[in-house]
Amino acid sequence: MRVGEPSQQRGFSLIEALIALVILSVGLIGVAAMQLKALHSATTGYQHSIANLAAVDAQERLWAQLASDDVDGCASIDVETDWKAHWFGGNGLNPLRVADESATGIRRSGCEFTIVIALASREGGAESNALNHTLTYTLGLPDLAGGGR
């Protein structure tokens, strides 16, 4: 190569740098997507933990009311109103904010109670009404009235 002649590789290192930058950008976008997925999974796990806690609370309320003196048996147990007021209170501090209150409740069949907690797909947005998890807990209480199950 003589002095003064244009090099055949002029601008080649700039193209290499731009290609490396594109590859780095794609990698960083992948890392950001993984972080968002991890955050979503952590939030879903948190909401499931809160739903489990709410179900255990409902179970304890059922046992407590059965043990009270003013209850004759399973037929006279009613804790759903107080339980929903506690977990779905309108004070803005609702721990089950992604749960669908109308689909969540306590159903009774004799002395067998089923606690249903319906969680929506995400908080806010267009998909907030789509249910993607319905957690169901079933428990049986002893029939103190002697009427059988």
XYZ file of C-alpha atoms in Angstrom:
149
model
C 0.000 0.000 0.000
C 1.399 3.308 -1.027
C 1.088 6.516 0.812
C -1.747 8.604 -0.552
C -3.835 5.713 -1.915
C -7.253 5.213 -0.302
C -7.471 2.161 1.937
C -9.886 -0.633 1.004
C -10.838 -1.002 4.671
C -11.818 2.582 5.254
C -14.897 2.679 7.592
C -14.747 -1.046 8.357
C -14.059 -0.526 12.068
C -17.073 1.805 12.275
C -19.318 -0.921 10.850
C -17.854 -3.416 13.337
C -18.593 -1.016 16.182
C -22.196 -0.493 15.011
C -22.785 -4.252 14.719
C -21.378 -4.753 18.220
C -23.681 -1.996 19.481
C -26.724 -3.695 17.902
C -25.777 -7.033 19.486
C -25.295 -5.348 22.860
C -28.679 -3.600 22.526
C -30.461 -6.880 21.786
C -28.782 -8.428 24.836
C -29.829 -5.546 27.078
C -33.416 -5.760 25.814
C -33.354 -9.473 26.689
C -32.094 -8.721 30.196
C -34.831 -6.099 30.646
C -37.466 -8.610 29.488
C -36.163 -11.164 31.999
C -36.351 -8.567 34.781
C -39.958 -7.729 33.870
C -40.885 -11.417 33.824
C -39.233 -11.909 37.224
C -41.121 -8.920 38.632
C -44.404 -10.258 37.256
C -43.725 -13.699 38.747
C -42.851 -12.188 42.123
C -46.064 -10.134 42.108
C -48.137 -13.188 41.192
C -46.505 -15.186 43.977
C -47.186 -12.378 46.430
C -50.864 -12.230 45.443
C -51.173 -16.016 45.820
C -49.624 -15.764 49.288
C -52.122 -13.064 50.263
C -54.965 -15.216 48.884
C -53.737 -18.156 50.987
C -53.656 -15.904 54.033
C -57.220 -14.721 53.330
C -58.403 -18.332 52.996
C -56.769 -19.297 56.295
C -58.420 -16.260 57.889
C -61.818 -17.402 56.582
C -61.177 -20.888 57.951
C -60.259 -19.512 61.374
C -63.369 -17.319 61.378
C -65.506 -20.378 60.586
C -63.961 -22.376 63.433
C -64.265 -19.423 65.826
C -67.935 -18.911 65.034
C -68.623 -22.636 65.391
C -67.019 -22.521 68.848
C -69.095 -19.522 69.968
C -72.101 -20.065 72.227
C -74.669 -18.413 69.942
C -74.239 -20.943 67.099
C -76.259 -24.153 67.101
C -74.485 -25.833 64.190
C -73.089 -25.370 60.724
C -76.359 -24.016 59.330
C -76.176 -20.878 61.462
C -72.560 -19.982 60.617
C -72.216 -16.819 58.540
C -68.815 -15.151 58.373
C -68.699 -14.127 54.705
C -69.910 -10.544 55.188
C -67.357 -9.697 57.876
C -64.608 -11.599 56.056
C -65.229 -9.717 52.789
C -65.437 -6.401 54.639
C -62.023 -7.106 56.149
C -60.289 -8.280 52.949
C -62.112 -6.091 50.405
C -62.621 -2.963 52.525
C -63.048 0.251 50.587
C -60.241 2.069 52.399
C -57.803 1.754 49.477
C -55.512 -0.554 51.453
C -57.118 -3.709 50.094
C -54.522 -6.507 50.217
C -56.454 -8.529 47.603
C -56.636 -5.720 45.069
C -56.410 -8.065 42.069
C -59.176 -10.365 43.343
C -62.675 -10.263 41.894
C -64.908 -9.640 44.906
C -68.101 -10.807 43.179
C -66.556 -14.200 42.293
C -64.895 -14.593 45.699
C -66.838 -16.010 48.603
C -67.591 -18.792 51.063
C -70.080 -21.460 50.012
C -71.629 -23.967 52.406
C -72.973 -27.441 51.788
C -73.968 -28.931 55.119
C -70.829 -28.679 57.247
C -68.498 -28.531 54.257
C -67.330 -25.036 53.398
C -65.639 -24.002 50.158
C -63.644 -20.784 50.112
C -63.208 -19.436 46.574
C -60.810 -16.595 45.780
C -60.778 -15.449 42.140
C -57.689 -13.499 41.100
C -57.692 -11.297 37.998
C -54.887 -11.432 35.460
C -53.331 -8.106 36.373
C -54.089 -4.927 38.256
C -55.579 -2.210 36.043
C -55.504 -2.185 32.273
C -57.797 -3.772 29.741
C -57.186 -7.304 31.002
C -58.133 -6.596 34.625
C -61.490 -8.360 34.327
C -60.027 -11.578 32.927
C -59.704 -14.190 35.659
C -56.645 -16.364 35.395
C -56.521 -18.012 38.819
C -59.353 -19.320 40.940
C -58.075 -20.652 44.235
C -60.438 -23.065 45.982
C -60.092 -24.261 49.573
C -62.445 -26.843 51.076
C -62.809 -27.663 54.752
C -65.208 -29.641 56.847
C -66.425 -28.664 60.293
C -67.958 -31.067 62.796
C -71.737 -30.981 62.937
C -72.402 -30.031 66.549
C -76.162 -30.056 65.993
C -76.022 -33.780 65.179
C -77.837 -33.459 61.857
C -75.118 -35.227 59.883
C -73.453 -34.061 56.716
